[in-house]
PDB file of C-alpha atoms in Angstrom:
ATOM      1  CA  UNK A   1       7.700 -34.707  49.753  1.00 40.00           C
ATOM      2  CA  UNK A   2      11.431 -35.187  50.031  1.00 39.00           C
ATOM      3  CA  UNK A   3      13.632 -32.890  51.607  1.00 43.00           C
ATOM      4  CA  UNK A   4      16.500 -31.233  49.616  1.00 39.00           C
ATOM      5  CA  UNK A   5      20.049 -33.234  49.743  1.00 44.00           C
ATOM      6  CA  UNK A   6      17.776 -36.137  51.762  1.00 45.00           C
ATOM      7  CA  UNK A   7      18.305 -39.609  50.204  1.00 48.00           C
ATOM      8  CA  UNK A   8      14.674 -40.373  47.772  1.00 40.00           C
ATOM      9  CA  UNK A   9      12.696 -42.815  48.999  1.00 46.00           C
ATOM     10  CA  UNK A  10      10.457 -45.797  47.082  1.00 43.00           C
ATOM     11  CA  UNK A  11       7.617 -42.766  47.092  1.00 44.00           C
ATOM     12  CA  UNK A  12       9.172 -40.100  45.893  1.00 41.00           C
ATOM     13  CA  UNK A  13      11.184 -41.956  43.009  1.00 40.00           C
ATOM     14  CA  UNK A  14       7.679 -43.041  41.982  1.00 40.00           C
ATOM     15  CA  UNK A  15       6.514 -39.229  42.321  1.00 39.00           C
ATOM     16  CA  UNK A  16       9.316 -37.679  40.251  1.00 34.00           C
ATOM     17  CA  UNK A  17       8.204 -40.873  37.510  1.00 37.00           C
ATOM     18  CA  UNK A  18       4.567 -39.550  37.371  1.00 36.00           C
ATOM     19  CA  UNK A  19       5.608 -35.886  37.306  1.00 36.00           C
ATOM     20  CA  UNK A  20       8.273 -35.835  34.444  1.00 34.00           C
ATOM     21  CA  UNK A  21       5.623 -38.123  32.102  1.00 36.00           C
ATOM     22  CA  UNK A  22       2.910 -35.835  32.830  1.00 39.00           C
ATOM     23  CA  UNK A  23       5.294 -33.062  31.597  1.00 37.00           C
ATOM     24  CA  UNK A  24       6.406 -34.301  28.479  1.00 35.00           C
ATOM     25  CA  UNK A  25       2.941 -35.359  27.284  1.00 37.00           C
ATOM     26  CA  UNK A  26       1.804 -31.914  28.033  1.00 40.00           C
ATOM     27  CA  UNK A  27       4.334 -30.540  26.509  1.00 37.00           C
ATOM     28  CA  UNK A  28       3.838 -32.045  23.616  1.00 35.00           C
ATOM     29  CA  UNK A  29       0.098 -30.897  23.035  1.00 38.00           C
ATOM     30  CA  UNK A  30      -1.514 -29.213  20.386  1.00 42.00           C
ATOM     31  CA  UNK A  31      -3.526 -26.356  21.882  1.00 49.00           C
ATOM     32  CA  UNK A  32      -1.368 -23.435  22.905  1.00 58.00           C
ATOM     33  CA  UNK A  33      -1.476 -20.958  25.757  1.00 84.00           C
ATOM     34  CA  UNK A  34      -3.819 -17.652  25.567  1.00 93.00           C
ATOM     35  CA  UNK A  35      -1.843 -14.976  23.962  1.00 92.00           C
ATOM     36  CA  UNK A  36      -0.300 -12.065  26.920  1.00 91.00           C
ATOM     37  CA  UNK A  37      -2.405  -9.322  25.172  1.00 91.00           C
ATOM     38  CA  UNK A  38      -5.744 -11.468  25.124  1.00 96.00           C
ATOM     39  CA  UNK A  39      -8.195 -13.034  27.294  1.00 96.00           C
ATOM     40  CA  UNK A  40      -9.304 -16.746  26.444  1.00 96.00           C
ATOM     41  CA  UNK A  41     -12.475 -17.921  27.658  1.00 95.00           C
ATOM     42  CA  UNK A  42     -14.815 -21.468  27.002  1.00 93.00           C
ATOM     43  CA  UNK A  43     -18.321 -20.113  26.096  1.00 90.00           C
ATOM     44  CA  UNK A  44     -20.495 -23.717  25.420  1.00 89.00           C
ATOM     45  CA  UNK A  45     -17.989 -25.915  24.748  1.00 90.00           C
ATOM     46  CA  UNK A  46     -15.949 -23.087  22.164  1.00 93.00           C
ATOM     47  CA  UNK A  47     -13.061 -20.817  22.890  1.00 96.00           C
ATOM     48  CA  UNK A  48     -13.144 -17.433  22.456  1.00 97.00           C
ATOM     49  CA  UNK A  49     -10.216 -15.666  22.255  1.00 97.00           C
ATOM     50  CA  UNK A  50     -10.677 -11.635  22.729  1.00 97.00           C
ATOM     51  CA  UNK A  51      -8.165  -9.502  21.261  1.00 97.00           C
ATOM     52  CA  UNK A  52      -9.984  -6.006  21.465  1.00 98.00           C
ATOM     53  CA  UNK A  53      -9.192  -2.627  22.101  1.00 97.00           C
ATOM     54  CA  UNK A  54      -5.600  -3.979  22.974  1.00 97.00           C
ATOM     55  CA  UNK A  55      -3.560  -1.609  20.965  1.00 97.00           C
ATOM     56  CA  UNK A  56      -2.426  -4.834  18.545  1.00 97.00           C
ATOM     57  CA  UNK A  57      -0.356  -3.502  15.411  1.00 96.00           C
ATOM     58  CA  UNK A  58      -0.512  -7.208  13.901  1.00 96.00           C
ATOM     59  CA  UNK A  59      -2.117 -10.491  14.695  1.00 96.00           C
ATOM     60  CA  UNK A  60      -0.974 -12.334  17.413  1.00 94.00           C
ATOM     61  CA  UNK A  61       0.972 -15.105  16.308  1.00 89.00           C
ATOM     62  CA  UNK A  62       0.614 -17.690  18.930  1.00 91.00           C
ATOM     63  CA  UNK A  63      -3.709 -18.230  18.997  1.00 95.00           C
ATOM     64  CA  UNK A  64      -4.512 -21.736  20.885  1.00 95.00           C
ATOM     65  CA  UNK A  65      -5.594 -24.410  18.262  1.00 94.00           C
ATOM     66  CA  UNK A  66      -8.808 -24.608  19.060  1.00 95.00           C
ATOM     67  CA  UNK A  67     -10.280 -20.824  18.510  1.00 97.00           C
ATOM     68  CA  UNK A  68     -13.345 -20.977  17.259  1.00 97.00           C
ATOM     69  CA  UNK A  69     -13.967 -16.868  17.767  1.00 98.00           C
ATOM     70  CA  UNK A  70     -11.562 -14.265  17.739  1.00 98.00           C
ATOM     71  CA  UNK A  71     -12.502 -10.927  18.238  1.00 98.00           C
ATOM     72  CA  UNK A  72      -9.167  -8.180  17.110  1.00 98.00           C
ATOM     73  CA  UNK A  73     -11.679  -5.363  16.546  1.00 98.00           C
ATOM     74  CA  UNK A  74     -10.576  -1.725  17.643  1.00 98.00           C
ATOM     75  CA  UNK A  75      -6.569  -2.190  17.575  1.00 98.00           C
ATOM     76  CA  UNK A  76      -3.673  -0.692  15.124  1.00 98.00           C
ATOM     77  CA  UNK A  77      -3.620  -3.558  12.483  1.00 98.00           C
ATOM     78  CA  UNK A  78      -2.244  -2.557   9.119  1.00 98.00           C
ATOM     79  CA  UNK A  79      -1.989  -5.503   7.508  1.00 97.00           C
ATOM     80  CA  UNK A  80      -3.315  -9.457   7.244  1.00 98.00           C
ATOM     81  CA  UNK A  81      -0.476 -11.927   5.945  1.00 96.00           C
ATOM     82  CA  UNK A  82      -0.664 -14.795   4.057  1.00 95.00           C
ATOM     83  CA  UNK A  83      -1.694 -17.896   6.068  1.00 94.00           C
ATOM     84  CA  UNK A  84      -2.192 -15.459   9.032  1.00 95.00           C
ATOM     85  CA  UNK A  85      -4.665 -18.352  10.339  1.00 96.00           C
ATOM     86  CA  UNK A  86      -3.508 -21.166   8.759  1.00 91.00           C
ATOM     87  CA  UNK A  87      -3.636 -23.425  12.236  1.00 92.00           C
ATOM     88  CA  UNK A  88      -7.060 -22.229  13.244  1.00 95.00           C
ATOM     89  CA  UNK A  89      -8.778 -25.271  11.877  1.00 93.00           C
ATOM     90  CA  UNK A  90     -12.294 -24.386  13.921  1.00 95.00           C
ATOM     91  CA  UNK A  91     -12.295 -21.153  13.151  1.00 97.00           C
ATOM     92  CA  UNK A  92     -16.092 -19.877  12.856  1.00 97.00           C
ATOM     93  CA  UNK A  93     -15.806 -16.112  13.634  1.00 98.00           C
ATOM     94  CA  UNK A  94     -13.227 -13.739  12.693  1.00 98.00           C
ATOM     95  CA  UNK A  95     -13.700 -10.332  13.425  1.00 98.00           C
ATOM     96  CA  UNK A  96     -10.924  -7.207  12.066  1.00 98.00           C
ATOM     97  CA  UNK A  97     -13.153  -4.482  12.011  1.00 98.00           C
ATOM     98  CA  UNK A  98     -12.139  -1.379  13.064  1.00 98.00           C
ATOM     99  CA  UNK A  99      -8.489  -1.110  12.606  1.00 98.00           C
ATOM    100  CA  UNK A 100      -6.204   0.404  10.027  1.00 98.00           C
ATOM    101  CA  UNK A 101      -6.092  -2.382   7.288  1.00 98.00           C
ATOM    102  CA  UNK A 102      -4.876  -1.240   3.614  1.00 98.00           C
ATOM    103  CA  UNK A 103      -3.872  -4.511   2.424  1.00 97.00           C
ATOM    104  CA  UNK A 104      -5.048  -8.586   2.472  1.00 97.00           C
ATOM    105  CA  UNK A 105      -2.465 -11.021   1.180  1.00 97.00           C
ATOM    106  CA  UNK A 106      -3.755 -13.248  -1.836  1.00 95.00           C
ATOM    107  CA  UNK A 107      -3.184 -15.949   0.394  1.00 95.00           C
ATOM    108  CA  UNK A 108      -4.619 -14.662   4.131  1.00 96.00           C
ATOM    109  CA  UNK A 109      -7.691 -16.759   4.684  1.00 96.00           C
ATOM    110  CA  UNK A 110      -5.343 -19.769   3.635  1.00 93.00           C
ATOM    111  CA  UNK A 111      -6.666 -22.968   5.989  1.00 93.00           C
ATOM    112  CA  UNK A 112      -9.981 -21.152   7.390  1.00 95.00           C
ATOM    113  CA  UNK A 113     -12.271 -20.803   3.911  1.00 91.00           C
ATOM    114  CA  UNK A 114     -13.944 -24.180   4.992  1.00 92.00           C
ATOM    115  CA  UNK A 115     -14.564 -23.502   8.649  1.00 95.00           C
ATOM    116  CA  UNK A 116     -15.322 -19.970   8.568  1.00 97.00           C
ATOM    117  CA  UNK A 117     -18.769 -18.570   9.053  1.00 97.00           C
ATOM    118  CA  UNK A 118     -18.549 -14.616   9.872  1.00 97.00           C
ATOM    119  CA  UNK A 119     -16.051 -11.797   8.670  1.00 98.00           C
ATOM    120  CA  UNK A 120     -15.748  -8.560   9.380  1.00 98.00           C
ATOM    121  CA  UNK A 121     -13.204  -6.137   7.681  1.00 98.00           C
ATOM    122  CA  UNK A 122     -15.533  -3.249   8.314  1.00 98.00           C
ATOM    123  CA  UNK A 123     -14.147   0.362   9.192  1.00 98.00           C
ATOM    124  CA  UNK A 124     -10.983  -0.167   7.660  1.00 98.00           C
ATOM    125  CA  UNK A 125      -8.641   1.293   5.005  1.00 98.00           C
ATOM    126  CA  UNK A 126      -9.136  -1.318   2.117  1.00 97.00           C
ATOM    127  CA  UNK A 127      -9.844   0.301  -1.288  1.00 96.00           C
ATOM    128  CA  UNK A 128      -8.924  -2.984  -2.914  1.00 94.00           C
ATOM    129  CA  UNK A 129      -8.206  -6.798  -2.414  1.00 94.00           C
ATOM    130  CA  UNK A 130      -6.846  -9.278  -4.410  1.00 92.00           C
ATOM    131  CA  UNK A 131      -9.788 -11.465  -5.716  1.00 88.00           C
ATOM    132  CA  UNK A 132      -7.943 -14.991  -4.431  1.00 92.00           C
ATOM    133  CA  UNK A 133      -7.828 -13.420  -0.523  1.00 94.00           C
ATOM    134  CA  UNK A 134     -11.467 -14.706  -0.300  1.00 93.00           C
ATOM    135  CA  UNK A 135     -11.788 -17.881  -2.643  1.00 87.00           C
ATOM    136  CA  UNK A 136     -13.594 -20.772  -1.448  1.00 87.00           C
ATOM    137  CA  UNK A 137     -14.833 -18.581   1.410  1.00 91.00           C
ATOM    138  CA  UNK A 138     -18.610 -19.457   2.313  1.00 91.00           C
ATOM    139  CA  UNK A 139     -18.524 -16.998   5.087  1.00 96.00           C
ATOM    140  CA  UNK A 140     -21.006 -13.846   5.117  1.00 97.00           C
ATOM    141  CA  UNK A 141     -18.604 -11.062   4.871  1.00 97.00           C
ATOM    142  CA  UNK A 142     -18.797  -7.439   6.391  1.00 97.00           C
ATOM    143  CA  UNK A 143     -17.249  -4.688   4.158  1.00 97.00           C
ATOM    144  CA  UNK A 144     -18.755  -1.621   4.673  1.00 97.00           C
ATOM    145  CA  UNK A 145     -17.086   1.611   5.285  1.00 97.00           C
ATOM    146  CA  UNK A 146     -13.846   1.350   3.786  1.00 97.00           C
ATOM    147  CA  UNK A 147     -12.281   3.712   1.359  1.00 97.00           C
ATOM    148  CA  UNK A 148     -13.352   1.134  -1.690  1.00 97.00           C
ATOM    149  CA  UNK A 149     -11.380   2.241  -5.480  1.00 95.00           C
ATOM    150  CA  UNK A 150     -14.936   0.707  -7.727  1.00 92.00           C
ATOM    151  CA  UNK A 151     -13.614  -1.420 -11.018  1.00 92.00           C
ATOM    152  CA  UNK A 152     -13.392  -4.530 -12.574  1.00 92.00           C
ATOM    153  CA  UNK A 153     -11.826  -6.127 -10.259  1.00 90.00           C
ATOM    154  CA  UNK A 154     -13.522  -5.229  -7.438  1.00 90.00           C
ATOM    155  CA  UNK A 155     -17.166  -6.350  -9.391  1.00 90.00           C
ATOM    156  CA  UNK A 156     -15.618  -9.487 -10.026  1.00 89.00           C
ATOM    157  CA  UNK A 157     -14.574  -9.871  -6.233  1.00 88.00           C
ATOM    158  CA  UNK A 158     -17.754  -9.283  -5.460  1.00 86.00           C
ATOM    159  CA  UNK A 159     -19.632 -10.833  -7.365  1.00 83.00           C
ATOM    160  CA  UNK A 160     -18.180 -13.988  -5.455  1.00 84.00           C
ATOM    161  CA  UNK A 161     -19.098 -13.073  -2.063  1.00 91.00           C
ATOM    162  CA  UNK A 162     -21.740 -13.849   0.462  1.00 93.00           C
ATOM    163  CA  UNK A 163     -21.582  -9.798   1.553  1.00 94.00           C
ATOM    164  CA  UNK A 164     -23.615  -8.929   4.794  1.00 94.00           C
ATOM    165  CA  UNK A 165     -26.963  -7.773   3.911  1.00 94.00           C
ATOM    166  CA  UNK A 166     -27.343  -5.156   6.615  1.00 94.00           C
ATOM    167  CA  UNK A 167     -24.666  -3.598   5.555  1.00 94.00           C
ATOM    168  CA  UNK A 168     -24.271  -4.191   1.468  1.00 94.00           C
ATOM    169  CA  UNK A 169     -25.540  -0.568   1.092  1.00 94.00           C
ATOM    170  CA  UNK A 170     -22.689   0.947   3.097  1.00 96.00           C
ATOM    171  CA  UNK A 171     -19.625  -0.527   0.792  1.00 95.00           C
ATOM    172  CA  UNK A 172     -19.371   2.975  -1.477  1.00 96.00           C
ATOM    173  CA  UNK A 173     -16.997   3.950  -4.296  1.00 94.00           C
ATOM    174  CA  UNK A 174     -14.890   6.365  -2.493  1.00 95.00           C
ATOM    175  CA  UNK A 175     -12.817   6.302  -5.637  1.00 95.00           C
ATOM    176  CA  UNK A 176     -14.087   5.162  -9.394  1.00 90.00           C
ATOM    177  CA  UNK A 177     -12.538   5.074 -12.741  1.00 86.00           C
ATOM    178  CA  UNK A 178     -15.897   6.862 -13.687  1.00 88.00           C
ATOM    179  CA  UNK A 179     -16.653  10.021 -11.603  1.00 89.00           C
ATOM    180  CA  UNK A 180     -20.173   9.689 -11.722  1.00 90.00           C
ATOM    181  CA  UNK A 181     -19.841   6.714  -9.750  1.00 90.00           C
ATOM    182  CA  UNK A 182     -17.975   8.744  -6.569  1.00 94.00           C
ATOM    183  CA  UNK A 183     -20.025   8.379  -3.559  1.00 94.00           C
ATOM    184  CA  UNK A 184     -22.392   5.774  -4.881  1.00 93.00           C
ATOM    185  CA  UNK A 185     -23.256   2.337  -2.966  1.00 94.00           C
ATOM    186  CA  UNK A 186     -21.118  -0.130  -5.226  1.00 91.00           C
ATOM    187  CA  UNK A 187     -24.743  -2.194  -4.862  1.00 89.00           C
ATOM    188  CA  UNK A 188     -26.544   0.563  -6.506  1.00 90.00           C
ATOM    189  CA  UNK A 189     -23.999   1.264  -9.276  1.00 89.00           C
ATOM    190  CA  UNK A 190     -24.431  -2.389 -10.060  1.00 86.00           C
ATOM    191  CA  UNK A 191     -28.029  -3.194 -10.083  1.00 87.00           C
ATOM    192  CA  UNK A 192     -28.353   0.243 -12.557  1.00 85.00           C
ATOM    193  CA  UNK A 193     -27.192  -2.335 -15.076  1.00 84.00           C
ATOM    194  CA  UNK A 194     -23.720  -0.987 -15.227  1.00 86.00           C
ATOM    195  CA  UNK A 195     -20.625  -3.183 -15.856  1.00 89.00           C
ATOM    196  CA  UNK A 196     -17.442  -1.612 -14.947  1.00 86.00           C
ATOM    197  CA  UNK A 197     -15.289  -4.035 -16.581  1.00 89.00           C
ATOM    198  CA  UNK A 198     -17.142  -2.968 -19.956  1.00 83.00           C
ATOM    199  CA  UNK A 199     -15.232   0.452 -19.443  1.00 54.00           C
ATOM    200  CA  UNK A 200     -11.965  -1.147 -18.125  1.00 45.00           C
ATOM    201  CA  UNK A 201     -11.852  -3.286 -21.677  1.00 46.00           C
ATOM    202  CA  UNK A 202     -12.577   0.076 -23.549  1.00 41.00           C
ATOM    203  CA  UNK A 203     -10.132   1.910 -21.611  1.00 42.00           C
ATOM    204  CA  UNK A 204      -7.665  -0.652 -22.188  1.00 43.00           C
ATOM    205  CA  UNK A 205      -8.260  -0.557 -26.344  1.00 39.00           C
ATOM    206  CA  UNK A 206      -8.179   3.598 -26.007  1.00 37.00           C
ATOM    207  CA  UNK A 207      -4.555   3.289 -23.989  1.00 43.00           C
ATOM    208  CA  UNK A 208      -3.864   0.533 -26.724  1.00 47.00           C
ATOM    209  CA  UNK A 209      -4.785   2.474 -30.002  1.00 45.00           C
ATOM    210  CA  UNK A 210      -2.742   5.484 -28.801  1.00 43.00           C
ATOM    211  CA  UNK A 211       0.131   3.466 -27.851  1.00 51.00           C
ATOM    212  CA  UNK A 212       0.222   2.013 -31.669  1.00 46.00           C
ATOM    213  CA  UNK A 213      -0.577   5.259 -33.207  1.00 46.00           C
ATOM    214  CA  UNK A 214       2.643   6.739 -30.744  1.00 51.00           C
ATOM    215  CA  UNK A 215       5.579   4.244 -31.868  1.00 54.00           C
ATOM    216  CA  UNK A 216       3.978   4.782 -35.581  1.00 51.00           C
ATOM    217  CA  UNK A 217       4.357   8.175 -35.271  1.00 55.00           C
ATOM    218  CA  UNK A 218       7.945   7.935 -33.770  1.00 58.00           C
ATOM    219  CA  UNK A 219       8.560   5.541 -36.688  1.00 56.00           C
ATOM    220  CA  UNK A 220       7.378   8.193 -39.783  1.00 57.00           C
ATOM    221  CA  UNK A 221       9.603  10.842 -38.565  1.00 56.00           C
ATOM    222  CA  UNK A 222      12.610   8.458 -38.051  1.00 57.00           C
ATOM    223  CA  UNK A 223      12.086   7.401 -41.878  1.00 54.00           C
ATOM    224  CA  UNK A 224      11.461  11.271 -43.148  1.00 55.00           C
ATOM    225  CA  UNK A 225      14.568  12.118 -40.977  1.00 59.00           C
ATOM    226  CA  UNK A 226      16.777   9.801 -42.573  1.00 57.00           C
ATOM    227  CA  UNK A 227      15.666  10.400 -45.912  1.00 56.00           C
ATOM    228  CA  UNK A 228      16.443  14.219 -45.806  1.00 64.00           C
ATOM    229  CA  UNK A 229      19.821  13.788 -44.025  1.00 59.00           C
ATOM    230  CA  UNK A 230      20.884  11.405 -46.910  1.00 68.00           C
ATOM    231  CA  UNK A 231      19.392  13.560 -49.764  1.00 68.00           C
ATOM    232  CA  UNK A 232      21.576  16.675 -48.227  1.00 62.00           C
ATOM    233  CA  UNK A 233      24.572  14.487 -47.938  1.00 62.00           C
ATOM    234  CA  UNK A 234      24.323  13.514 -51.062  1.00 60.00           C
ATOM    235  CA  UNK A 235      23.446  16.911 -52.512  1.00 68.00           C
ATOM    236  CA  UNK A 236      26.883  18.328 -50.623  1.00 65.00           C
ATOM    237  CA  UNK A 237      28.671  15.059 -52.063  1.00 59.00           C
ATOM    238  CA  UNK A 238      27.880  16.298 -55.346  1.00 58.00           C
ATOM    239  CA  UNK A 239      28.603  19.833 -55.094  1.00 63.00           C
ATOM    240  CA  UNK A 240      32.364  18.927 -53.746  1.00 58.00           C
ATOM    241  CA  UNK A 241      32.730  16.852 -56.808  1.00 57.00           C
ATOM    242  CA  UNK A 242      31.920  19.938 -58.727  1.00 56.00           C
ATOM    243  CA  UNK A 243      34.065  22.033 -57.238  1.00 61.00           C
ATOM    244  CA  UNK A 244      37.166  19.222 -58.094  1.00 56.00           C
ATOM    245  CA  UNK A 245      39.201  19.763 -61.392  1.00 62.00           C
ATOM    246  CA  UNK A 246      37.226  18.294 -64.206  1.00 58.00           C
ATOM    247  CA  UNK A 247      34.208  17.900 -61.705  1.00 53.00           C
ATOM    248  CA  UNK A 248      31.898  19.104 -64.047  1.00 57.00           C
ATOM    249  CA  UNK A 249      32.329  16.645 -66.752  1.00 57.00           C
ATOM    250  CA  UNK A 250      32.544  13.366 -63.845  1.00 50.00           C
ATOM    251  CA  UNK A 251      28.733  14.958 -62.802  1.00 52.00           C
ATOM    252  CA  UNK A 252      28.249  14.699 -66.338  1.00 55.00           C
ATOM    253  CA  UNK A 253      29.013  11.021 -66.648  1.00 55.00           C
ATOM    254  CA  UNK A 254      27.377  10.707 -63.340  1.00 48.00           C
ATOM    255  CA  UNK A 255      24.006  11.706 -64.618  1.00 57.00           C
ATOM    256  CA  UNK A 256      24.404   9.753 -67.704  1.00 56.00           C
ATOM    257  CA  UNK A 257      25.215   6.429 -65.912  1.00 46.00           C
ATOM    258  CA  UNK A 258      21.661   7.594 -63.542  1.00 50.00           C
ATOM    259  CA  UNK A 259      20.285   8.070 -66.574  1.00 53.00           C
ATOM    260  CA  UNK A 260      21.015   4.579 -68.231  1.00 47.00           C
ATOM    261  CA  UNK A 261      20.118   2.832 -64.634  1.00 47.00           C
TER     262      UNK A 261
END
């Protein structure tokens, strides 16, 4: 190696070559370095990136290229994002269980529905998600123990999904539009033969017929309002025309010309 403020020689020109090429094309890679909060580890020929139990309050947003399993299970996250994963093209394993999740962007599985294999939004705070969050996912999904509001939309979600079996029984209404539904395995409520969009639909008509029958209703007493207030005005039109010198024979003439008409 050269010493500092010592002319270079042949070598050590040919050194500093090697050394700033190998830089840029490194530089220029695709696969990142392991997050600061995470570990990142090859397990045959895969990397694993693990994220628990690290007191996260959102996903990290620099994950290496290349994760196929990433484990964020046990932190503070409140919230996934749209295309929260979008450069995670090997993604296999995802799992968010265990953390403080209300809300999935429409959009959050963006870039990972044809790669991913295994989700688990377990133990969280969801009582609903948008039914696009999961399209085109083929993954078996874990839902269970979440504060879950049961109606339409949540049947229809569902009825898309590949839901975990050993733990389908465990995703219960915490919430329903129909209390007798409170506490029941969605699962159960289901395969009784019930359809909870049949009630949203009637719901809608009942909030629909009393709507109508309301703005009728304002309607009628607008038009018996404005009746009376002309009939008194012209009842105290008439009477001032009485009261007038020779009023008594113009209401006279008046009645004959109403009379005629």
């Amino acid at each position: 190696m050269w010493e500092s403020g010592g002319p270079l020689t042949i070598a050590d020109s040919a050194l500093l070559w090697v050394l700033l090429f190998s830089g840029m094309f490194l530089g220029a890679g695709p696969v990142l370095a392991c997050p600061e909060s995470c570990q990142c580890v090859e397990q045959s020929g895969l990397t694993v990136v693990q994220c628990a139990s690290r007191n996260l309050d959102r996903i990290p947003p620099d994950l290496p290229r290349d994760t196929a399993v990433l484990l964020l299970s046990s932190n503070r996250i409140t919230s996934i994002p749209d295309h929260a994963f979008r450069e995670l093209r090997h993604l296999r394993e995802l799992d968010l269980s265990d953390n403080r999740i209300e809300t999935v962007d429409a959009g959050a599985f963006r870039g990972v529905a044809d790669s991913l294999s295994s989700l688990d939004l377990s133990r969280n705070r969801l009582s609903g998600v948008p039914k696009e969050a999961f399209a085109r996912l083929r993954a078996t999904i874990g839902l269970s123990d979440n504060p879950w509001h049961c109606e339409c939309s949540l049947q229809e979600m569902l009825r898309e999904l590949r839901l975990d079996p050993e733990t389908v029984n465990r995703v219960v209404c915490r919430t329903a539009e129909q209390a007798e539904h409170v506490g029941q395995p969605l699962i159960r409520v289901l395969d009784s033969g019930v359809n909870l969009c049949n009630f949203h639909r009637k719901t809608t008509d009942v909030a629909m017929l009393v709507t109508v029958f309301g703005w009728f209703s304002v309607v009628t007493g607008y038009v018996v309002y404005y009746v009376r207030h002309n009939r008194d005005d012209a009842r105290r039109h008439l009477e001032y025309i009485k009261s007038l010198p020779g009023g008594t024979r113009i209401t006279k003439d008046l009645d004959t010309v109403s009379t005629v008409m």
